[in-house]
Coordinates of C-alpha atoms in Angstrom, one line a residue:
Chain A
M1 CA -0.1 -0.1 -0.3
K2 CA 1.3 3.2 -1.1
T3 CA 2.1 5.6 1.9
V4 CA 0.7 9.2 1.9
L5 CA 1.7 10.4 5.1
E6 CA 4.5 10.1 6.8
T7 CA 6.0 11.9 9.8
M8 CA 9.7 11.0 11.0
D9 CA 10.7 12.3 14.3
L10 CA 8.1 15.4 14.5
K11 CA 8.8 17.9 17.2
M12 CA 6.7 20.8 17.8
V13 CA 7.8 23.6 20.9
Y14 CA 5.4 26.5 21.4
H15 CA 6.9 29.2 22.8
V16 CA 4.8 30.9 25.3
G17 CA 6.6 34.2 27.0
K18 CA 10.0 32.5 28.4
V19 CA 8.8 28.9 28.5
D20 CA 9.1 26.4 26.4
V21 CA 6.1 24.2 26.0
P22 CA 6.6 20.8 24.1
A23 CA 3.3 19.5 22.1
L24 CA 5.2 16.9 19.7
R25 CA 8.2 14.9 20.9
G26 CA 9.7 13.4 18.2
L27 CA 6.1 11.7 16.5
N28 CA 6.3 8.9 13.8
V29 CA 3.1 8.0 12.2
S30 CA 2.7 6.8 8.6
V31 CA -0.9 6.6 6.8
G32 CA -1.4 4.3 3.7
A33 CA -3.5 5.3 0.9
G34 CA -7.1 4.7 1.5
E35 CA -6.5 4.1 5.1
Y36 CA -9.2 5.6 7.5
V37 CA -7.2 6.2 10.7
A38 CA -8.4 7.8 14.1
I39 CA -6.5 9.4 16.7
M40 CA -7.4 9.6 19.8
G41 CA -5.8 11.2 23.3
P42 CA -7.2 13.4 25.8
S43 CA -6.8 17.0 25.5
G44 CA -3.5 18.8 25.2
C45 CA -1.7 15.4 24.0
G46 CA -0.9 17.1 20.9
K47 CA -3.4 16.0 18.4
S48 CA -4.7 19.5 17.2
T49 CA -0.8 20.7 16.6
F50 CA -0.4 17.2 14.7
L51 CA -3.4 18.2 12.2
H52 CA -2.3 21.6 11.5
I53 CA 1.2 20.5 11.1
V54 CA 0.0 18.0 8.2
G55 CA -2.3 20.1 7.0
G56 CA 0.3 22.6 6.2
M57 CA -1.2 25.3 8.5
L58 CA 1.8 24.7 10.9
Q59 CA 5.2 24.8 10.8
P60 CA 6.9 22.2 13.0
T61 CA 10.2 22.7 15.3
S62 CA 12.1 19.7 13.8
G63 CA 11.5 16.6 11.9
R64 CA 9.9 15.7 8.7
V65 CA 6.5 15.3 7.1
L66 CA 5.6 13.7 3.8
I67 CA 2.8 14.4 2.0
D68 CA 2.1 11.9 -1.0
G69 CA 5.9 12.0 -1.4
E70 CA 6.6 15.7 -1.2
D71 CA 8.4 17.3 2.2
L72 CA 6.3 20.0 3.9
T73 CA 8.9 20.7 6.3
V74 CA 11.1 22.3 3.4
M75 CA 8.7 24.0 2.1
S76 CA 8.1 27.9 1.9
D77 CA 4.7 29.3 3.2
K78 CA 3.2 29.8 -0.3
E79 CA 4.1 26.2 -1.3
R80 CA 2.5 24.5 1.9
T81 CA -0.6 26.7 0.8
D82 CA -0.2 25.4 -2.3
L83 CA 0.2 21.7 -1.1
R84 CA -3.1 22.3 0.8
R85 CA -5.0 23.3 -1.9
R86 CA -4.2 20.4 -4.2
K87 CA -3.9 17.5 -1.6
I88 CA -5.3 18.2 1.8
G89 CA -9.3 18.5 2.8
F90 CA -10.6 19.7 6.0
V91 CA -13.2 19.2 8.2
F92 CA -13.8 21.2 11.9
Q93 CA -15.7 20.4 14.7
R94 CA -17.5 24.4 13.9
F95 CA -18.2 23.2 10.5
N96 CA -17.0 26.4 9.3
L97 CA -19.3 27.3 6.1
F98 CA -19.5 30.6 4.8
P99 CA -22.7 31.7 6.1
T100 CA -23.5 33.5 3.0
L101 CA -23.4 31.3 0.5
T102 CA -25.3 28.1 -0.4
A103 CA -24.5 24.6 0.1
E104 CA -23.6 24.8 -3.2
G105 CA -21.7 28.1 -3.2
N106 CA -19.8 26.8 -0.3
L107 CA -18.4 23.9 -3.1
K108 CA -17.8 26.1 -5.9
L109 CA -15.7 28.6 -3.9
A110 CA -13.9 25.7 -2.9
E111 CA -13.5 24.4 -6.4
R112 CA -12.9 28.0 -7.4
I113 CA -9.8 28.1 -5.0
Y114 CA -8.6 24.6 -6.1
S115 CA -8.8 25.7 -9.8
N116 CA -6.9 29.0 -9.3
G117 CA -9.0 30.1 -12.0
S118 CA -7.2 28.1 -14.6
N119 CA -10.4 25.5 -15.4
G120 CA -13.8 25.0 -14.5
G121 CA -15.2 23.0 -11.8
D122 CA -16.2 19.5 -12.1
S123 CA -19.9 19.4 -12.1
A124 CA -19.6 15.3 -12.3
R125 CA -17.5 15.4 -9.2
R126 CA -19.9 17.8 -7.6
H127 CA -23.2 15.3 -8.6
E128 CA -21.2 12.4 -7.4
V129 CA -20.4 13.8 -3.7
L130 CA -23.7 15.3 -3.4
K131 CA -25.6 12.3 -3.8
L132 CA -23.3 10.2 -1.7
L133 CA -23.6 12.5 1.3
R134 CA -27.2 12.8 0.7
L135 CA -27.4 16.7 -0.2
E136 CA -28.8 16.8 -3.3
N137 CA -32.2 18.4 -2.3
K138 CA -29.8 21.0 -0.1
I139 CA -27.8 22.4 -2.6
H140 CA -29.6 25.7 -2.6
H141 CA -30.1 25.9 1.2
K142 CA -28.0 28.3 3.4
P143 CA -25.8 26.9 6.2
L144 CA -28.6 28.6 8.6
E145 CA -31.5 26.7 6.9
L146 CA -29.9 23.4 7.5
S147 CA -29.4 21.1 10.6
G148 CA -25.7 20.5 12.2
G149 CA -25.6 17.4 10.4
E150 CA -26.6 18.5 7.3
Q151 CA -24.0 21.3 7.9
Q152 CA -21.2 19.0 9.1
R153 CA -21.9 17.2 5.8
V154 CA -21.6 20.2 3.5
A155 CA -18.5 20.2 4.9
I156 CA -17.4 17.1 4.3
A157 CA -18.6 17.7 0.5
R158 CA -16.5 20.7 0.4
A159 CA -13.2 19.2 1.7
I160 CA -13.4 16.1 -0.7
I161 CA -14.6 18.2 -4.2
N162 CA -11.4 18.6 -4.9
R163 CA -9.8 14.4 -4.5
P164 CA -7.5 15.5 -1.8
A165 CA -4.9 12.9 -0.7
I166 CA -6.3 13.3 2.7
L167 CA -9.1 14.4 4.4
L168 CA -8.5 15.7 7.8
A169 CA -11.2 15.6 10.3
D170 CA -11.0 17.7 13.7
E171 CA -13.8 16.2 15.9
P172 CA -15.8 16.0 13.2
T173 CA -18.9 14.9 15.1
G174 CA -18.0 17.1 18.4
N175 CA -21.0 19.4 17.8
L176 CA -23.5 16.9 16.7
D177 CA -26.4 14.9 18.5
S178 CA -25.8 11.0 18.5
E179 CA -28.3 10.6 15.5
N180 CA -26.4 13.1 13.1
S181 CA -23.2 11.9 14.8
Q182 CA -24.3 8.5 13.6
I183 CA -25.2 9.8 10.0
V184 CA -21.8 11.7 9.3
L185 CA -19.4 8.4 10.8
D186 CA -21.6 6.5 8.3
M187 CA -21.1 8.9 5.1
M188 CA -17.0 9.1 6.2
R189 CA -16.9 5.5 6.2
G190 CA -18.9 5.3 3.1
L191 CA -16.6 7.5 1.8
N192 CA -13.4 5.6 2.6
N193 CA -15.3 2.6 1.0
E194 CA -16.4 4.1 -2.4
F195 CA -13.8 6.6 -3.3
R196 CA -10.8 5.0 -1.0
Q197 CA -10.6 8.1 0.5
T198 CA -7.7 8.5 3.2
I199 CA -9.4 9.7 6.2
I200 CA -7.5 10.8 9.9
M201 CA -9.8 11.8 11.9
I202 CA -9.1 13.3 15.6
T203 CA -11.7 12.3 17.8
H204 CA -12.7 12.0 21.4
N205 CA -15.3 9.4 21.0
P206 CA -14.5 5.6 20.9
E207 CA -17.3 5.1 19.3
A208 CA -16.1 7.3 16.2
A209 CA -12.8 5.9 16.5
A210 CA -14.1 2.2 16.5
R211 CA -15.3 3.1 12.7
A212 CA -11.8 3.6 11.5
D213 CA -9.5 1.2 10.3
R214 CA -6.6 1.7 12.8
V215 CA -6.5 4.0 15.9
I216 CA -3.6 6.0 17.0
E217 CA -3.4 6.8 20.3
M218 CA -1.5 9.6 21.8
R219 CA -0.2 11.0 24.7
D220 CA 1.9 14.0 25.9
G221 CA 3.3 14.7 22.4
H222 CA 3.9 11.2 21.1
V223 CA 2.3 7.7 20.0
V224 CA 1.9 4.9 22.3
E225 CA 1.4 1.3 21.8
P226 CA -2.0 -0.3 22.6
E227 CA -0.4 -2.3 25.2
Q228 CA 0.9 1.1 26.7
V229 CA -2.5 2.4 26.4
R230 CA -4.1 -0.7 28.2
E231 CA -1.7 -0.3 31.1
E232 CA -2.3 3.1 31.6
T233 CA -6.4 2.5 31.4
H234 CA -6.0 -0.3 34.2
R235 CA -4.0 1.7 36.7
Chain B
M1 CA -14.3 25.1 -24.7
R2 CA -17.2 27.1 -24.7
R3 CA -18.7 25.0 -21.8
A4 CA -15.2 25.3 -19.9
R5 CA -15.7 28.8 -20.5
R6 CA -19.1 29.0 -19.1
S7 CA -18.0 26.9 -16.3
R8 CA -15.2 29.4 -15.6
L9 CA -17.6 32.5 -15.3
A10 CA -19.9 30.7 -12.9
L11 CA -16.9 29.8 -10.6
R12 CA -16.0 33.4 -11.0
T13 CA -19.6 34.6 -10.4
E14 CA -19.6 32.2 -7.0
M15 CA -16.6 34.1 -5.8
N16 CA -18.1 37.5 -6.8
S17 CA -21.3 36.3 -5.0
L18 CA -19.4 35.8 -1.6
I19 CA -18.4 39.5 -2.0
V20 CA -21.5 40.6 -2.7
A21 CA -22.9 38.6 -0.1
N22 CA -20.3 40.2 2.3
V23 CA -21.4 43.7 1.3
K24 CA -25.0 42.7 1.8
Q25 CA -24.3 41.6 5.2
R26 CA -23.1 44.4 6.7
P27 CA -25.2 46.9 5.8
L28 CA -24.4 50.0 8.1
R29 CA -20.8 49.9 7.6
T30 CA -21.4 49.5 3.9
A31 CA -23.3 52.6 3.9
V32 CA -20.8 54.5 5.9
S33 CA -17.9 53.3 3.9
M34 CA -20.1 54.5 0.5
A35 CA -21.0 57.6 2.6
G36 CA -17.0 58.3 3.1
V37 CA -16.3 57.7 -0.7
A38 CA -19.2 59.8 -1.6
L39 CA -17.7 62.7 0.4
G40 CA -14.7 62.4 -1.5
V41 CA -16.5 63.0 -4.7
I42 CA -18.9 65.6 -3.6
L43 CA -15.8 67.6 -2.5
V44 CA -14.3 67.2 -5.9
V45 CA -17.2 67.5 -8.1
L46 CA -18.8 70.5 -6.2
T47 CA -15.6 72.3 -5.2
V48 CA -14.1 72.2 -8.4
G49 CA -17.7 72.6 -10.3
L50 CA -18.2 75.8 -8.2
A51 CA -14.6 77.3 -8.9
R52 CA -14.7 76.6 -12.5
G53 CA -18.3 77.7 -13.3
V54 CA -17.7 80.8 -11.1
I55 CA -14.5 81.5 -13.4
R56 CA -16.2 80.6 -16.7
S57 CA -19.4 82.8 -15.7
T58 CA -16.7 85.7 -14.9
S59 CA -14.5 85.3 -18.4
E60 CA -17.6 85.3 -20.1
R61 CA -18.8 88.5 -18.7
Q62 CA -15.6 89.8 -19.1
T63 CA -15.5 89.3 -22.8
N64 CA -18.9 90.3 -23.1
V65 CA -17.8 93.9 -24.4
E66 CA -17.5 95.7 -27.5
A67 CA -13.9 96.9 -26.5
E68 CA -11.2 94.9 -28.2
L69 CA -8.5 96.0 -26.0
R70 CA -7.7 96.3 -22.0
F71 CA -4.9 98.3 -20.8
F72 CA -3.1 97.4 -17.1
P73 CA -1.3 98.4 -14.5
P74 CA 2.5 97.5 -14.8
G75 CA 3.2 93.9 -13.5
T76 CA -0.4 93.1 -13.2
M77 CA -2.6 90.4 -15.0
P78 CA -6.4 90.6 -15.5
T79 CA -7.1 87.4 -13.1
S80 CA -4.5 88.8 -10.6
G81 CA -7.4 90.8 -8.8
N82 CA -5.9 94.2 -8.5
Y83 CA -8.0 97.1 -7.2
L84 CA -7.4 101.2 -8.0
T85 CA -3.6 101.2 -9.0
L86 CA -3.9 102.7 -12.7
S87 CA -4.5 106.2 -13.3
A88 CA -7.7 106.8 -15.0
R89 CA -6.5 109.5 -17.4
Y90 CA -4.6 107.2 -19.6
A91 CA -8.1 106.7 -21.1
D92 CA -7.8 110.8 -22.2
A93 CA -4.5 110.1 -23.3
F94 CA -5.4 107.5 -25.7
L95 CA -8.1 109.6 -27.3
K96 CA -6.5 112.9 -26.9
G97 CA -2.8 112.5 -26.4
V98 CA -0.7 114.3 -23.8
Q99 CA 0.8 117.8 -23.9
P100 CA 2.5 119.5 -21.3
S101 CA 0.5 121.5 -19.3
E102 CA 0.8 124.2 -16.6
E103 CA 0.1 121.6 -13.8
D104 CA 2.6 119.3 -15.3
P105 CA 5.1 121.0 -17.3
D106 CA 7.4 118.1 -17.6
V107 CA 5.7 115.4 -19.0
E108 CA 6.8 114.0 -22.4
P109 CA 4.4 114.6 -25.3
K110 CA 2.4 111.8 -26.7
P111 CA 0.2 111.4 -29.6
P112 CA -3.2 110.1 -29.8
I113 CA -3.3 106.6 -30.4
P114 CA -4.7 106.2 -34.3
G115 CA -7.6 103.9 -34.1
V116 CA -9.1 104.4 -30.7
A117 CA -12.7 105.1 -30.8
A118 CA -13.2 105.1 -27.2
A119 CA -11.6 104.1 -23.8
T120 CA -13.2 104.2 -20.5
P121 CA -11.7 103.5 -16.8
V122 CA -13.1 100.4 -15.2
G123 CA -12.4 99.8 -11.0
E124 CA -13.3 97.0 -9.7
W125 CA -13.8 96.0 -6.1
V126 CA -14.5 92.5 -5.0
Q127 CA -16.9 92.0 -1.8
P128 CA -18.4 89.1 0.0
S129 CA -21.9 88.3 -1.7
T130 CA -25.0 89.6 -0.4
G131 CA -26.1 85.8 0.0
G132 CA -23.1 85.1 2.2
I133 CA -21.8 82.5 0.1
G134 CA -19.1 83.5 -2.4
F135 CA -18.1 86.8 -3.3
Q136 CA -19.3 89.5 -5.9
L137 CA -17.9 91.9 -8.2
V138 CA -18.5 95.4 -8.2
D139 CA -17.6 97.7 -11.1
G140 CA -16.9 101.6 -10.8
I141 CA -17.8 102.9 -14.1
D142 CA -17.6 106.4 -15.8
Y143 CA -21.3 105.7 -17.6
S144 CA -20.9 107.9 -20.5
S145 CA -17.5 106.7 -21.8
F146 CA -18.3 102.9 -20.9
V147 CA -21.8 102.6 -23.1
K148 CA -19.3 103.6 -25.9
T149 CA -17.1 100.2 -25.5
T150 CA -20.4 98.1 -24.6
A151 CA -23.5 97.0 -25.5
L152 CA -24.8 97.8 -22.3
K153 CA -28.7 98.7 -22.6
I154 CA -30.9 100.3 -19.8
V155 CA -34.0 97.9 -19.8
E156 CA -35.7 99.0 -16.9
G157 CA -35.4 102.4 -14.8
R158 CA -32.4 104.6 -16.1
A159 CA -28.9 105.1 -16.3
L160 CA -26.3 106.2 -13.7
G161 CA -26.3 110.1 -12.9
D162 CA -23.4 112.3 -13.0
S163 CA -25.1 115.3 -11.1
P164 CA -24.6 115.9 -7.5
G165 CA -26.4 113.6 -5.3
S166 CA -26.3 110.9 -7.4
E167 CA -23.0 109.4 -6.1
Y168 CA -24.9 106.6 -4.5
E169 CA -26.6 104.8 -7.3
A170 CA -26.4 101.7 -8.8
I171 CA -27.3 99.6 -11.9
V172 CA -27.4 96.1 -11.9
D173 CA -28.0 93.2 -14.4
R174 CA -31.3 91.5 -15.2
Y175 CA -30.0 88.1 -13.3
Y176 CA -28.7 90.0 -10.3
A177 CA -32.1 91.9 -9.8
E178 CA -33.8 88.3 -10.3
S179 CA -31.7 86.3 -7.8
S180 CA -30.4 89.1 -5.1
K181 CA -32.5 90.5 -2.5
G182 CA -32.0 94.3 -1.3
T183 CA -31.2 96.0 2.2
D184 CA -35.3 95.6 2.8
G185 CA -35.2 91.5 2.3
R186 CA -36.8 91.6 -1.1
K187 CA -36.4 91.1 -4.2
V188 CA -34.2 93.8 -6.3
E189 CA -35.9 95.9 -8.6
V190 CA -35.7 99.9 -9.9
G191 CA -35.7 101.7 -6.4
S192 CA -34.5 99.0 -4.0
T193 CA -31.4 99.9 -1.9
I194 CA -28.6 97.4 -2.0
E195 CA -25.2 97.4 0.0
V196 CA -21.9 98.1 -1.8
L197 CA -18.9 98.6 0.2
G198 CA -21.1 99.2 3.8
H199 CA -23.3 101.8 2.1
D200 CA -26.5 101.8 1.0
F201 CA -26.9 102.4 -2.9
K202 CA -30.1 103.0 -4.6
V203 CA -30.7 100.4 -7.7
V204 CA -31.6 103.2 -10.2
G205 CA -31.6 100.8 -13.5
I206 CA -31.3 97.5 -14.8
Y207 CA -29.3 96.7 -17.9
E208 CA -28.4 94.4 -20.0
P209 CA -26.6 92.0 -21.1
P210 CA -24.7 91.0 -18.2
L211 CA -20.7 92.3 -18.4
L212 CA -18.3 92.7 -16.3
A213 CA -19.4 92.6 -12.7
R214 CA -23.2 92.4 -11.9
V215 CA -23.3 96.0 -9.7
K216 CA -22.0 98.8 -11.2
I217 CA -21.9 102.1 -9.4
P218 CA -20.4 105.4 -10.3
L219 CA -16.3 105.0 -10.7
R220 CA -15.6 108.5 -8.5
T221 CA -17.6 106.9 -5.8
L222 CA -15.6 103.8 -5.7
Q223 CA -12.6 106.0 -5.9
D224 CA -14.0 107.9 -2.9
L225 CA -14.6 105.0 -0.9
L226 CA -11.5 102.9 -1.4
G227 CA -9.0 106.2 -1.4
G228 CA -7.7 105.8 -5.0
A229 CA -8.5 109.1 -6.0
E230 CA -8.9 109.3 -10.0
N231 CA -7.5 105.8 -10.5
C232 CA -9.1 102.6 -11.6
T233 CA -8.3 98.8 -12.2
F234 CA -7.9 98.8 -15.7
I235 CA -9.1 100.8 -19.1
M236 CA -11.3 99.2 -21.7
I237 CA -10.2 100.2 -25.8
K238 CA -12.8 100.1 -28.6
T239 CA -10.9 100.5 -31.8
T240 CA -12.4 102.0 -34.8
T241 CA -12.5 98.2 -36.8
P242 CA -11.8 95.2 -35.0
E243 CA -9.5 94.2 -37.6
I244 CA -7.1 97.2 -36.1
A245 CA -7.0 95.9 -32.9
E246 CA -3.5 94.3 -32.9
Q247 CA -2.1 97.2 -34.4
V248 CA -3.6 99.7 -31.8
R249 CA -2.2 97.2 -29.2
D250 CA 1.4 97.7 -30.8
S251 CA 0.9 101.2 -30.6
I252 CA 0.0 101.4 -27.1
K253 CA 2.7 99.5 -26.3
H254 CA 5.0 101.4 -28.0
Y255 CA 3.9 104.6 -26.1
Y256 CA 3.2 103.0 -23.0
P257 CA 5.9 100.5 -22.6
G258 CA 5.9 98.2 -19.3
N259 CA 1.8 98.0 -19.2
P260 CA 0.2 94.8 -20.2
V261 CA -2.4 95.5 -22.8
L262 CA -4.1 92.4 -23.8
L263 CA -7.0 91.6 -26.4
T264 CA -10.2 90.8 -24.9
S265 CA -10.6 87.8 -27.1
E266 CA -7.3 86.5 -24.8
L267 CA -8.8 86.6 -21.7
P268 CA -11.1 83.4 -22.2
A269 CA -7.9 81.2 -22.2
L270 CA -6.2 83.2 -19.5
Y271 CA -9.4 82.1 -17.5
S272 CA -9.2 78.9 -18.5
Q273 CA -6.0 78.4 -17.8
G274 CA -7.4 79.1 -14.0
I275 CA -5.9 81.3 -11.4
K276 CA -2.7 80.1 -9.6
P277 CA -3.8 80.2 -5.8
L278 CA -7.2 78.5 -7.2
N279 CA -5.5 75.8 -8.4
I280 CA -3.3 75.2 -5.4
F281 CA -6.6 75.2 -3.5
L282 CA -8.2 72.8 -6.1
N283 CA -5.0 70.3 -5.7
V284 CA -5.3 70.5 -2.0
V285 CA -9.2 69.7 -2.4
V286 CA -8.4 66.5 -4.7
G287 CA -5.9 65.4 -2.1
L288 CA -8.1 65.7 0.6
A289 CA -11.0 63.8 -1.2
M290 CA -8.5 61.0 -1.8
V291 CA -7.3 60.9 2.0
I292 CA -11.0 60.8 3.0
S293 CA -11.7 58.1 0.4
T294 CA -8.7 56.3 1.5
L295 CA -9.1 56.2 5.4
V296 CA -12.5 55.5 5.7
I297 CA -12.3 52.6 3.2
L298 CA -8.9 51.6 5.7
L299 CA -11.1 52.0 8.8
A300 CA -13.8 50.1 7.5
M301 CA -12.1 47.3 5.7
Y302 CA -9.8 46.9 8.9
T303 CA -12.7 46.4 10.9
T304 CA -14.3 43.7 8.8
I305 CA -11.0 41.5 8.5
I306 CA -11.0 41.3 12.3
E307 CA -14.9 40.5 12.2
R308 CA -14.2 38.0 9.4
T309 CA -11.0 36.5 11.1
R310 CA -12.4 33.4 11.2
E311 CA -13.5 33.2 7.5
I312 CA -10.2 34.3 6.5
G313 CA -8.8 31.1 8.1
I314 CA -11.7 29.0 6.3
L315 CA -10.4 30.6 2.9
K316 CA -6.5 29.3 4.3
S317 CA -7.8 25.7 5.4
L318 CA -9.1 25.6 1.6
G319 CA -5.7 26.4 0.2
A320 CA -6.3 30.1 -0.8
S321 CA -3.1 31.8 -1.8
K322 CA -2.2 35.3 -0.3
R323 CA -3.2 36.8 -3.5
F324 CA -6.4 35.2 -3.6
I325 CA -7.4 36.5 -0.3
V326 CA -6.0 40.1 -1.2
T327 CA -7.9 40.2 -4.6
T328 CA -11.2 39.0 -2.6
I329 CA -11.0 42.2 -0.5
E330 CA -9.9 44.7 -3.1
K331 CA -12.9 43.7 -4.9
E332 CA -15.2 43.9 -2.0
A333 CA -13.6 47.5 -1.6
A334 CA -13.7 48.1 -5.4
L335 CA -17.6 47.3 -5.2
I336 CA -18.2 49.4 -2.2
S337 CA -16.2 52.2 -3.6
A338 CA -18.3 52.1 -6.7
M339 CA -21.5 52.5 -5.2
G340 CA -19.9 55.2 -3.0
V341 CA -18.9 57.0 -6.4
V342 CA -22.3 56.9 -8.0
L343 CA -23.9 58.0 -4.6
G344 CA -21.5 61.0 -4.7
F345 CA -22.7 61.8 -8.3
L346 CA -26.0 61.7 -7.4
I347 CA -25.9 64.0 -4.7
A348 CA -23.3 66.3 -6.0
V349 CA -25.8 66.5 -9.1
A350 CA -28.6 67.2 -6.7
G351 CA -25.9 69.8 -4.9
K352 CA -25.6 71.7 -7.9
Y353 CA -29.3 72.3 -8.6
G354 CA -29.8 73.2 -5.0
I355 CA -27.2 75.3 -4.9
E356 CA -28.1 77.4 -8.0
A357 CA -31.5 77.9 -6.9
N358 CA -30.7 79.3 -3.7
T359 CA -27.6 81.5 -4.3
K360 CA -25.7 83.4 -7.3
L361 CA -23.0 80.9 -7.5
T362 CA -22.7 78.9 -11.1
I363 CA -21.3 74.9 -11.1
D364 CA -19.8 73.2 -13.5
I365 CA -20.0 70.0 -13.6
E366 CA -17.3 68.8 -16.5
L367 CA -17.2 64.8 -17.2
K368 CA -13.2 65.3 -16.7
W369 CA -13.5 66.4 -13.3
L370 CA -16.7 63.6 -12.9
L371 CA -14.0 61.2 -14.2
I372 CA -11.0 62.3 -11.6
A373 CA -13.6 62.4 -9.1
A374 CA -14.6 58.7 -9.9
I375 CA -10.7 57.7 -10.2
I376 CA -9.9 59.1 -6.6
G377 CA -13.1 57.5 -4.9
L378 CA -12.0 54.1 -6.6
V379 CA -8.1 54.7 -6.0
G380 CA -8.7 55.7 -2.7
G381 CA -10.7 52.9 -1.7
L382 CA -8.6 50.3 -3.4
V383 CA -5.5 51.9 -1.5
G384 CA -7.3 51.8 1.8
A385 CA -8.1 48.4 1.7
F386 CA -4.8 47.3 0.6
Y387 CA -3.0 47.4 4.0
P388 CA -6.0 45.6 5.6
A389 CA -5.9 43.0 2.8
L390 CA -2.5 42.4 3.1
R391 CA -2.9 41.7 7.1
A392 CA -5.5 39.4 6.1
A393 CA -3.6 37.5 3.8
N394 CA -0.6 37.3 6.1
L395 CA -2.9 36.3 9.5
D396 CA -1.9 32.9 10.8
P397 CA -4.1 30.1 9.8
V398 CA -4.3 28.4 12.8
E399 CA -5.2 31.4 14.9
A400 CA -7.6 32.6 12.5
I401 CA -9.7 29.5 12.2
S402 CA -9.9 29.3 15.9
Y403 CA -10.8 32.9 16.2
D404 CA -14.0 33.4 17.9

């Protein structure tokens, strides 16, 4: 299986005043193409930092990050933005849709940014994604006219419309009730099954994590082995 | 290919709809920004229009005479605003020549200027307009010689008298009579009293056509009131035929070197070049308008960027380049500025009719200055939005996406 994400000895230290706060302490993670990986761990263990670095929104203190063979850590800000545009899709806990645009408008804006104005959007792809996420009847609705679950489905559609190499989801069900959480998780599973979409999902929810192919546990800025997790849980 | 172009257009429309939606979503911010840009446009259109309207109207009246030549004191020009510094005796000298006399035995004799049919001294004085806005010119004339150099006709009442007791009489043109009020607060007509140089003058006649100043009083009264005994501002000279005007000018220059002599036909060009201090003032107005537009848009867009930090974070998470973000914000500023420019034009045009209906001022709205005002509004808006746009483009994406 082709590796789509690989981090090597990834470290991140935040400088808060005169204090150095380590967030990642030499993280080594590898994710194959088409894999659905959940990352779990307590608050402050470095999950979000990891996601932001992998998404090219944050530059690590040291280490390497390879996305589809391209090393993020040697790139300029402009190059990282370009890589994010081409290869990353983000889904956030708070949906983060543009409230003034319709569902279709949000998708088209993502296409516009992806195409850099050089070519048009792929209407067949748009139709395919909207159908899979059961949003065909909602395309002309603005976010405030949609339920939380529908908003998150639009956010997922926006994230995958341009066929990113990796879909990064940060607590995608954190703002949803259990029914909508199930729908969203079902759809993410469907995306992975039907499109072989690589997904890395941060979650606190063990049920959500259970839908993934693999679960990575994090503690204090590094990955812990399953045995270690069990020991810590028993203690 | 046509399909691809249509698709591209649709996507662009989507981006533009984001911009339009942002403009609509913050109506107060949009209205305030538009008002700021409009203010700059109004400032340019009305101030420049007023200045040019007054100059054009003055220029037209200055040239609406039959005299082909105008003789000025040394070192002055018709637009420089000199008062009574030229001896009125030059008028007689041009007609009759100069000979030594008992009063002045040492004077150099000079012959009459050939081709001069009539010459009249004119005194000019600028005073605040009776309406309280702007200013107005007052002419001091020697009526009997003045009418020989112009087509002035009394259409109501009578001419200025020269008998004792007629010192505080005035004649006015039709426009002045119809648009001004006398000291009693009523419309000016024959028999009304108007205030000139702090004194009451009785209007004894209304004349046509409009020429030089709209109010004319006896030159000797103006001389007495200003203390410029026997002086005037310039002398108007009518030649026997218009064709010999340049020859006559050369003769006058020959005998009276040092004094500017201009053809009346040259005056419009001089006025259209403007008056130097006025041009400086207009440049200041243009600069001020630009600063106002820039500052208003800068503040509005800066506030907007802070409000929309999270949305900018979303754009960044989608991979939007700095250029994309700058372009989006600049387009929004351009849209607001364009609406401000249109609003400014509408208010300026309404202002023109309002001012002209209620004052004696003339406002010329020229296409050239409308374009300049539009460019000032748009460029000011784009410049003002540039710093906020750059700031937005340089926001930290993680901080922006987490912004509440």
